[in-house]
CSV table of C-alpha atoms in Angstrom, one decimal:
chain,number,residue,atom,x,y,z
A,1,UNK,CA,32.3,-12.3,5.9
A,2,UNK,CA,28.9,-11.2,4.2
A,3,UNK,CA,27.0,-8.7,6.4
A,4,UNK,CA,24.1,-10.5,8.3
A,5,UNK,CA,20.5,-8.5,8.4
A,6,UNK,CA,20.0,-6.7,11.3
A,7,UNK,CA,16.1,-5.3,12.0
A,8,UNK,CA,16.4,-2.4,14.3
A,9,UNK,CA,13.5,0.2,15.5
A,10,UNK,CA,15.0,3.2,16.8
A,11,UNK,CA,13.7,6.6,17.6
A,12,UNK,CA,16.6,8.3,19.7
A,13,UNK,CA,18.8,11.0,18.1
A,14,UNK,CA,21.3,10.3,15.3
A,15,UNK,CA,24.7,10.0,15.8
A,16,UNK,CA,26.7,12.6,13.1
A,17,UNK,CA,29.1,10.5,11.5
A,18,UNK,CA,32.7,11.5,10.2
A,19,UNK,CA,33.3,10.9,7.1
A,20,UNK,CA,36.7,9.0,7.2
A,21,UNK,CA,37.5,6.6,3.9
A,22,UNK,CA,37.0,3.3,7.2
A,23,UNK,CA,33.6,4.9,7.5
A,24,UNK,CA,32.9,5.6,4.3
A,25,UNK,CA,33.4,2.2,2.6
A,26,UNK,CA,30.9,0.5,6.1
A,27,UNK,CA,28.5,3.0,5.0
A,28,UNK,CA,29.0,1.7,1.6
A,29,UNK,CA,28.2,-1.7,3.0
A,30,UNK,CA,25.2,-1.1,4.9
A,31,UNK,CA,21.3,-0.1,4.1
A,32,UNK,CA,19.5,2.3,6.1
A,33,UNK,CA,16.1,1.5,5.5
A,34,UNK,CA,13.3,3.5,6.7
A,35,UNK,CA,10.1,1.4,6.7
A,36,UNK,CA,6.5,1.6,7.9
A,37,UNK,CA,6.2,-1.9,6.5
A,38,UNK,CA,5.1,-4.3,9.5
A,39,UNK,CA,5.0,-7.1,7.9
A,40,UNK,CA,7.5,-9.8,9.4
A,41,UNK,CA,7.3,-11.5,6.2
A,42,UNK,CA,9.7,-8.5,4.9
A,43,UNK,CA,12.8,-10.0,6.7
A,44,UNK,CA,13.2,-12.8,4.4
A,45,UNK,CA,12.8,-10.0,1.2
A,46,UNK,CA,16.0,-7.8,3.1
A,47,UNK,CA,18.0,-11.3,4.0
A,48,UNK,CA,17.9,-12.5,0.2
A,49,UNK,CA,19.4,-8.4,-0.7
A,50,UNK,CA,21.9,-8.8,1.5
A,51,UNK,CA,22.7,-12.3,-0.1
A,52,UNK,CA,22.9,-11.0,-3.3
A,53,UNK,CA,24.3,-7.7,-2.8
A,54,UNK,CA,26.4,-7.8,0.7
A,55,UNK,CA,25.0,-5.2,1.9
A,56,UNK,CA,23.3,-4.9,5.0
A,57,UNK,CA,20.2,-3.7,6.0
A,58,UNK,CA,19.2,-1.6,9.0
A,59,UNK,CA,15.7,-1.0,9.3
A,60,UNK,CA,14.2,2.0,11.1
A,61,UNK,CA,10.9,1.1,11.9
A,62,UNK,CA,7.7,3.3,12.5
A,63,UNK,CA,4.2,4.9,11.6
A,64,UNK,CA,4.1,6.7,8.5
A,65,UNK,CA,4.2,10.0,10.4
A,66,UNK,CA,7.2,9.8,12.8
A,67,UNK,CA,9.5,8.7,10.1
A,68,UNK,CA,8.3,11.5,8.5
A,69,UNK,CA,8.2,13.7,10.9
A,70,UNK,CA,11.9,12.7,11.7
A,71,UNK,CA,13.4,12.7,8.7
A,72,UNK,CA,12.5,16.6,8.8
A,73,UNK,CA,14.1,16.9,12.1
A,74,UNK,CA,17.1,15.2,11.5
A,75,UNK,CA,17.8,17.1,8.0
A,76,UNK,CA,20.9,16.4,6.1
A,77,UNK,CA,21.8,14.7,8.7
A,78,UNK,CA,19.6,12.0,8.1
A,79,UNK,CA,21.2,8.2,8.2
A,80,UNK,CA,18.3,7.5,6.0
A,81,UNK,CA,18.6,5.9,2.5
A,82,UNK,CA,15.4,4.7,1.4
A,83,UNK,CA,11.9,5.4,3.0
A,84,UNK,CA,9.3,2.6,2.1
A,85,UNK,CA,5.7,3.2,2.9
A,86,UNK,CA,2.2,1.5,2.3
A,87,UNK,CA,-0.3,3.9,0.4
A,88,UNK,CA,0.4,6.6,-2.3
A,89,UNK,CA,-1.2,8.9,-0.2
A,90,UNK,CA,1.8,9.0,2.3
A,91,UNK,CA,5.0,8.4,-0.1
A,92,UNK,CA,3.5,11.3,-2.0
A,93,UNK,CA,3.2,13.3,1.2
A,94,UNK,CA,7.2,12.7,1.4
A,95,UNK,CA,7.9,13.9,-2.0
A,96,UNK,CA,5.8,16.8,-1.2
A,97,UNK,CA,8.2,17.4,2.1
A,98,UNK,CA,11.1,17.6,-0.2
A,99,UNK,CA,12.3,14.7,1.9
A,100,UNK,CA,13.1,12.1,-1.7
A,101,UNK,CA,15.3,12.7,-4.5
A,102,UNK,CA,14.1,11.5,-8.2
A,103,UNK,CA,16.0,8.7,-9.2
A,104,UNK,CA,16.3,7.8,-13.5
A,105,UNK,CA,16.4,3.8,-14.0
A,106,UNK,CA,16.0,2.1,-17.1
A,107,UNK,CA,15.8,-1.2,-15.3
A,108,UNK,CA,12.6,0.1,-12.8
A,109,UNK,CA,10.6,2.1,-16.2
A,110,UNK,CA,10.9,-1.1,-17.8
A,111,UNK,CA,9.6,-3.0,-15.1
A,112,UNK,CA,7.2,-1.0,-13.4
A,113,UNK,CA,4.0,0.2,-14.8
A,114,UNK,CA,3.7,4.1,-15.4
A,115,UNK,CA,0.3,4.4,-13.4
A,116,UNK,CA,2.3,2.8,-10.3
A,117,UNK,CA,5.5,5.2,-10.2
A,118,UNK,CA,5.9,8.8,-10.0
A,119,UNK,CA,6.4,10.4,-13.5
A,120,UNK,CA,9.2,12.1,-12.0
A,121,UNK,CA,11.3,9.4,-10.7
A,122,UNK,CA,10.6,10.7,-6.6
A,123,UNK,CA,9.5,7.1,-6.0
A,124,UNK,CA,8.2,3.8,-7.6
A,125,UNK,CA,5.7,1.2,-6.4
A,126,UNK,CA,6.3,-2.7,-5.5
A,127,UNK,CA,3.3,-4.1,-4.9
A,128,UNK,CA,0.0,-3.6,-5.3
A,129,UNK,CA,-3.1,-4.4,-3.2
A,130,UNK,CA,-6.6,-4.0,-4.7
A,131,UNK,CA,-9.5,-2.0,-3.2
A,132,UNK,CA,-12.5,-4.7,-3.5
A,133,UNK,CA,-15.7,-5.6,-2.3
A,134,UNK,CA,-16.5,-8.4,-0.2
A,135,UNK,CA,-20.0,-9.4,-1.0
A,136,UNK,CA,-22.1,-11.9,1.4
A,137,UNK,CA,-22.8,-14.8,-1.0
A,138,UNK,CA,-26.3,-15.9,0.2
A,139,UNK,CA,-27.6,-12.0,0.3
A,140,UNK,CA,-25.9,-10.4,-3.2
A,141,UNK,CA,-26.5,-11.7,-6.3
A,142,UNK,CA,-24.0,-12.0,-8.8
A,143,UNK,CA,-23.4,-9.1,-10.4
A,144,UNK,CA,-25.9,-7.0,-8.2
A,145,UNK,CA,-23.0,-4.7,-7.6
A,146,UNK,CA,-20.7,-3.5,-10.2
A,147,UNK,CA,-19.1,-0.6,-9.4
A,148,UNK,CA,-17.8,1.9,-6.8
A,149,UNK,CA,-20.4,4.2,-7.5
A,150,UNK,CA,-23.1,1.5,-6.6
A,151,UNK,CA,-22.2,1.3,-3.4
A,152,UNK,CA,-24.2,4.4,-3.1
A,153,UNK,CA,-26.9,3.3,-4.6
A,154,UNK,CA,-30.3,3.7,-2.0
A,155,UNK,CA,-31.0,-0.3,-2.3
A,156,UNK,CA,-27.7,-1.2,-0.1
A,157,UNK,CA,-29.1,1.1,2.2
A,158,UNK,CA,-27.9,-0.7,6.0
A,159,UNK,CA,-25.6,-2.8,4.1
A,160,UNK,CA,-22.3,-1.5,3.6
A,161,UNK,CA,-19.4,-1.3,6.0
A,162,UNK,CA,-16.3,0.4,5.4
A,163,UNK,CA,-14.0,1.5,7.9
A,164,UNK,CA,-13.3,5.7,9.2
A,165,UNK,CA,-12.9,8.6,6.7
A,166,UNK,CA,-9.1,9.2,8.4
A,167,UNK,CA,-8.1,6.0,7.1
A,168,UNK,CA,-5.9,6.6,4.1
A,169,UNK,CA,-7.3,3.6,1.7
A,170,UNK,CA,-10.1,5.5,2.1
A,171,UNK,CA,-8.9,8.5,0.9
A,172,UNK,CA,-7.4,7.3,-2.2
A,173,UNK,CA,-10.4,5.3,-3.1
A,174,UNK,CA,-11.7,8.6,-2.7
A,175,UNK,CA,-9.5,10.1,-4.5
A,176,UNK,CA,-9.6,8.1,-7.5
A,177,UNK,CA,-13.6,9.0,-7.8
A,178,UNK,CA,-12.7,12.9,-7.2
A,179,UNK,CA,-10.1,12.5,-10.8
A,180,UNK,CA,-13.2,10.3,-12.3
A,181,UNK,CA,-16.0,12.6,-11.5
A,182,UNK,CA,-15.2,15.5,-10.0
A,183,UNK,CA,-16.3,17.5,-6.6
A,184,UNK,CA,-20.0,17.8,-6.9
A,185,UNK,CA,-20.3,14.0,-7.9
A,186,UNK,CA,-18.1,12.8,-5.4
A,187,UNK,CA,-19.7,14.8,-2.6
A,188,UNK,CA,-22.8,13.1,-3.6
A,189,UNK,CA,-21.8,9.8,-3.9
A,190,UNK,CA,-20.0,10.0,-0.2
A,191,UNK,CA,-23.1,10.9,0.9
A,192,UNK,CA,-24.8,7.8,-0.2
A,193,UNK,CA,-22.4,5.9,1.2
A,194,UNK,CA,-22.8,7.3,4.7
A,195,UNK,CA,-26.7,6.4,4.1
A,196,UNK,CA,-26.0,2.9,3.6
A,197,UNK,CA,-23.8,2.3,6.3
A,198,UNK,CA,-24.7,-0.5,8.8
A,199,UNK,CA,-22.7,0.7,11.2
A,200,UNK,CA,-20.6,4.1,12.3
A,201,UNK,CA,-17.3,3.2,10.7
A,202,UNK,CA,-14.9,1.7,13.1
A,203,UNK,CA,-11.8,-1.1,12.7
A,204,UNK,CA,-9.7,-2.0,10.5
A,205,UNK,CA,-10.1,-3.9,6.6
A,206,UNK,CA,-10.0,-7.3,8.4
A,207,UNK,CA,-13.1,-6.1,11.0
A,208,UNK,CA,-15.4,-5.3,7.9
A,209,UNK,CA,-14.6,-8.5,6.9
A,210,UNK,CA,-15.8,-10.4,9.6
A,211,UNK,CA,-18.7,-7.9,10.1
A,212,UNK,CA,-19.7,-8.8,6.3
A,213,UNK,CA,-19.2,-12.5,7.3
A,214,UNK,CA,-21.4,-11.9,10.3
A,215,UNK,CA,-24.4,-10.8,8.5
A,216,UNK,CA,-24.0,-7.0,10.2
A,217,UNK,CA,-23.8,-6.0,6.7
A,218,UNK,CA,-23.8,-7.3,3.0
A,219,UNK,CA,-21.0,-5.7,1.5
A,220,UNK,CA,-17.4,-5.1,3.0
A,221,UNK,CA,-15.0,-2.8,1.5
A,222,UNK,CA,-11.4,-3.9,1.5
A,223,UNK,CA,-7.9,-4.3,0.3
A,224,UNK,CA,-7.8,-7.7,-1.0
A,225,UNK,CA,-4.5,-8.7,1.2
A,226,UNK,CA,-6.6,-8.6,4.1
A,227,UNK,CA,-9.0,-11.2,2.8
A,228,UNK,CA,-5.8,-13.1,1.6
A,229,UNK,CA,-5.0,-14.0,5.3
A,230,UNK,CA,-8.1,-15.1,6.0
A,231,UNK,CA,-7.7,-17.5,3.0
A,232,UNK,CA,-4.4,-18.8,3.6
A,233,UNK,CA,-5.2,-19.0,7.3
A,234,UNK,CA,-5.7,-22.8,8.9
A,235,UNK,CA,-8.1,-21.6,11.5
A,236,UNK,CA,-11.8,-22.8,11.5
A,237,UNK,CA,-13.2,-19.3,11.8
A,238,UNK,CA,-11.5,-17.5,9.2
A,239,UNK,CA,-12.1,-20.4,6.9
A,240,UNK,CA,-15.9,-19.9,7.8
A,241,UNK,CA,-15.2,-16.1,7.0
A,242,UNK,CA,-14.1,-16.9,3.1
A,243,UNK,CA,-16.1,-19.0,2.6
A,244,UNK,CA,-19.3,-17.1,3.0
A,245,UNK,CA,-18.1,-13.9,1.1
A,246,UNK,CA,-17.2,-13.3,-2.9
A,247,UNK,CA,-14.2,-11.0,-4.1
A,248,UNK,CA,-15.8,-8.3,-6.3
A,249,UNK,CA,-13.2,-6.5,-8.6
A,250,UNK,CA,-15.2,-3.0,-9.0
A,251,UNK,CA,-15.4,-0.7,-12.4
A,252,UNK,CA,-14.5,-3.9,-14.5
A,253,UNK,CA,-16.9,-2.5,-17.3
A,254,UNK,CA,-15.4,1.5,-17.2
A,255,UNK,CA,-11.9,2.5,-15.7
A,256,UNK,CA,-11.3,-0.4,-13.8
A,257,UNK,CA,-10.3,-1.1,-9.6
A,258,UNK,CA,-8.7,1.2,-7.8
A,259,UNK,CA,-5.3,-0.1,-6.7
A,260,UNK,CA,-2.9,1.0,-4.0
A,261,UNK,CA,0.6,0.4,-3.7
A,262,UNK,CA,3.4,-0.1,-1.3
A,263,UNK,CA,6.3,2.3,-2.3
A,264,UNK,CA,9.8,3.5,-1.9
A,265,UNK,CA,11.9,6.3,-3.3
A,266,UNK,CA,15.7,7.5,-2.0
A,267,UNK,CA,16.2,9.7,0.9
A,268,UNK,CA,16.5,13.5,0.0
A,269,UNK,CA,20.3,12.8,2.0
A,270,UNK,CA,21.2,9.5,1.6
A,271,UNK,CA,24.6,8.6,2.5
A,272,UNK,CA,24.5,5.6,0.4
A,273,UNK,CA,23.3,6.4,-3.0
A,274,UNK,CA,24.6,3.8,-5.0
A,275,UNK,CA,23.6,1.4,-2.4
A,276,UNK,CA,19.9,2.4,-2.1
A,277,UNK,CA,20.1,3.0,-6.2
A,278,UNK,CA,20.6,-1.2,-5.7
A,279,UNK,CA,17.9,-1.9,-3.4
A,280,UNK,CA,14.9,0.1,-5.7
A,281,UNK,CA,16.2,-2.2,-8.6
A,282,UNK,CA,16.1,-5.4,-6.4
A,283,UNK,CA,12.8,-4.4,-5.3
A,284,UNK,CA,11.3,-5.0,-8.9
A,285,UNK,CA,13.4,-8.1,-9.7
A,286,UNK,CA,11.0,-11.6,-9.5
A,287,UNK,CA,13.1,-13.0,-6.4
A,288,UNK,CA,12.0,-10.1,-4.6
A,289,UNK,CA,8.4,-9.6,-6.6
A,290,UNK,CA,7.7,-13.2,-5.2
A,291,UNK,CA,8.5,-12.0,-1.7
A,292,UNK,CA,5.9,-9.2,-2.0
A,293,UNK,CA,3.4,-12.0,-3.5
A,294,UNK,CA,3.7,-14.6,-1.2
A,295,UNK,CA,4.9,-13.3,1.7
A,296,UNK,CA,2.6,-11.2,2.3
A,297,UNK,CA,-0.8,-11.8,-0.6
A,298,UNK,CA,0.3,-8.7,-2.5
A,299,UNK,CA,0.4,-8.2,-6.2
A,300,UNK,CA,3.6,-7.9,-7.8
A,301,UNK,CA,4.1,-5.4,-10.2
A,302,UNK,CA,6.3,-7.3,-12.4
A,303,UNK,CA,4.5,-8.2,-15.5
A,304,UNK,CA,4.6,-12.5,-16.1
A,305,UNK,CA,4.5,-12.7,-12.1
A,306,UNK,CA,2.1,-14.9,-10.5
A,307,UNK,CA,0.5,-14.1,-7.0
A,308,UNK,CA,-0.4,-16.5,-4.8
A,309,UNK,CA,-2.6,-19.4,-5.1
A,310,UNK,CA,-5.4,-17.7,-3.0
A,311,UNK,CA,-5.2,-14.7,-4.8
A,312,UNK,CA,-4.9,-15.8,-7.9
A,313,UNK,CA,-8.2,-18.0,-7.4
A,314,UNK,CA,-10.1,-14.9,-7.8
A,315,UNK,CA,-9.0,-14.4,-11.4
A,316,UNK,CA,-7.9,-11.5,-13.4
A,317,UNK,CA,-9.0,-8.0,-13.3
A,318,UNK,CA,-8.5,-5.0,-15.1
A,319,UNK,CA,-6.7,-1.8,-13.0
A,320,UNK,CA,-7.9,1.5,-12.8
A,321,UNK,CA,-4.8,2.8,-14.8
A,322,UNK,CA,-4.6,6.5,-13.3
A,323,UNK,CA,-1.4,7.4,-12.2
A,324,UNK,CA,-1.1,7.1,-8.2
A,325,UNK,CA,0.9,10.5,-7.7
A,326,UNK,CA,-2.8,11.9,-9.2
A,327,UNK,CA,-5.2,10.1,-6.2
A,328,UNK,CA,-2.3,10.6,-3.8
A,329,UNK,CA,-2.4,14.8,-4.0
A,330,UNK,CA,-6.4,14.5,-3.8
A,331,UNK,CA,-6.4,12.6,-0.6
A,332,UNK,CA,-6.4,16.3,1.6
A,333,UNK,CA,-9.6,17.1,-0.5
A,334,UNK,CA,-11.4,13.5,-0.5
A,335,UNK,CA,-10.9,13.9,3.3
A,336,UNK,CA,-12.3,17.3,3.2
A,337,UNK,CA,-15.3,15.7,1.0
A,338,UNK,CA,-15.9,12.9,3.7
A,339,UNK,CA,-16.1,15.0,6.5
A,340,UNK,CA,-18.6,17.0,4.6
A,341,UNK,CA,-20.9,14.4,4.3
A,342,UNK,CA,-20.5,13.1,7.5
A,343,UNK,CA,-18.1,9.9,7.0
A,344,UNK,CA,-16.9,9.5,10.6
């Protein structure tokens, strides 16, 4: 019988296992994923590699932080055997924690653009989301705003809102401009942001959406999977939302838009190697690239891939191509940056 999925979030203590050959060949069988993914959209990605493969998948399901924070508790103990994550910023922090082992693949550095995996095989990215603006048609001309570094410019003073310096989108935005320019210049430019904010910085992507929509600001900063939803949405009020903003793709005449990832890499003490070896390779194949794209309005990474219809309506752009490992291990420093000129 083919192993059925089975979502499960669990914090409690791990069981050790013995290793007898009757538990060896289940382990063989079954995925332990760890995943801060909370996209329900994901089940139908995990029910089609278990189709294909027979092997089943257990999620653990958390924050960023307490799998994290677990996996280092539980040591090689650890029923882990993949750890996905949104953001550079924290699969790099589990690299950092020794907590992934590099993984060789000619199948995922053929597929998989350099820039979105790290050049030492720790862990690779799946998806992409893009780091836009939102722009209030009927207040910003076309082409009034370019770049990044406009949004520091003193005639958006009032209009830009952007959510808290903690969040970690932030931070590798950040963190892009701190590779690009430097301290000094990234210093300054956070301090113009902060002096055209219309607002202390509070909610989430969607929330400076709507505040954008609302006329509390003119520009919105935000990854463009959250304006997705808006657009595939059938209610009257997020319709009312698209419709009054335009997708800005920043940097289109220099380095291009800052992109984040979702990623996963293999657990430092996986039990399953060649089974979590299998799910990284499915992950960049186009049944599963599709998953990404239309379950959820992400980019895939696969070249030849469409995205979705609502995505794809906003046209091409061209990606910052700096290698996400690079804006991941500035995000402590970008933070520090922030806090110094008093991003909230």
């Amino acid at each position: 019988m083919t192993p059925t999925f089975n979502r499960r979030t669990f914090l409690g203590s791990t069981a050790l296992l013995v290793a007898s050959p009757a538990i060896l060949r289940a382990q063989a069988r079954t995925l332990n994923l760890y995943s801060s993914r909370h996209y329900d959209t994901d089940e139908a990605l995990y029910s089609d590699f278990t189709k294909q493969t027979g092997i089943a998948v257990n999620r653990v399901e958390a924050g960023e932080d307490p799998l994290l924070a677990r996996m280092q508790s539980e040591g090689a103990n650890s029923p882990a055997d993949v750890l996905i994550t949104v953001d550079a910023g924290r699969i790099e922090k589990a690299r950092g924690l020794d907590l992934l082992q590099p993984f060789a693949s000619e199948a995922l550095a053929s597929r998989i653009p350099a820039h979105l995996r790290d050049p030492d095989g720790h862990w690779f990215g799946f998806s992409t989301r893009a780091r836009v603006l939102l722009v209030a048609k009927d207040k910003v001309a076309d082409g009034a705003i370019r770049t990044y570094e406009d949004l520091a410019d003193p005639k958006w003073k009032g209009k830009v809102v952007i959510r808290s310096s903690t969040n970690v989108y932030n931070q590798s935005l950040t963190g892009s401009i701190l590779a690009a320019h430097g301290a000094e210049k990234t210093e300054a430019w956070a301090k113009g942001v902060v002096a055209n904010l219309a607002r202390p910085p509070r909610g989430g992507d969607t929330d400076q959406i709507r505040a954008a929509a609302a006329g509390e600001g003119d520009i919105a900063v935000a990854n463009t999977y959250y304006f997705a939803r808006l657009a595939r949405s059938e209610k009257p009020e997020d319709k009312a939302v698209v419709e009054k903003l335009r997708v800005v793709f920043p940097n289109q005449g220099d380095r291009g838009t800052h992109v984040n990832i979702s990623a996963a890499g293999i657990a430092r003490h996986s039990k399953n190697i060649d089974g979590a070896k299998a799910f990284l390779e499915y992950l960049a194949t186009p049944s599963a690239q599709r998953y990404f794209a239309f379950g959820n309005s992400e980019y895939p990474v696969v070249a030849g891939l469409e995205p979705p219809p609502q995505v794809a309506a906003w046209g091409a752009f061209k990606q910052d191509q700096l290698n996400a490992r690079v804006f991941a291990r500035n995000n402590a420093e970008a933070l520090k940056i922030m806090d110094r000129a008093g991003w909230k």
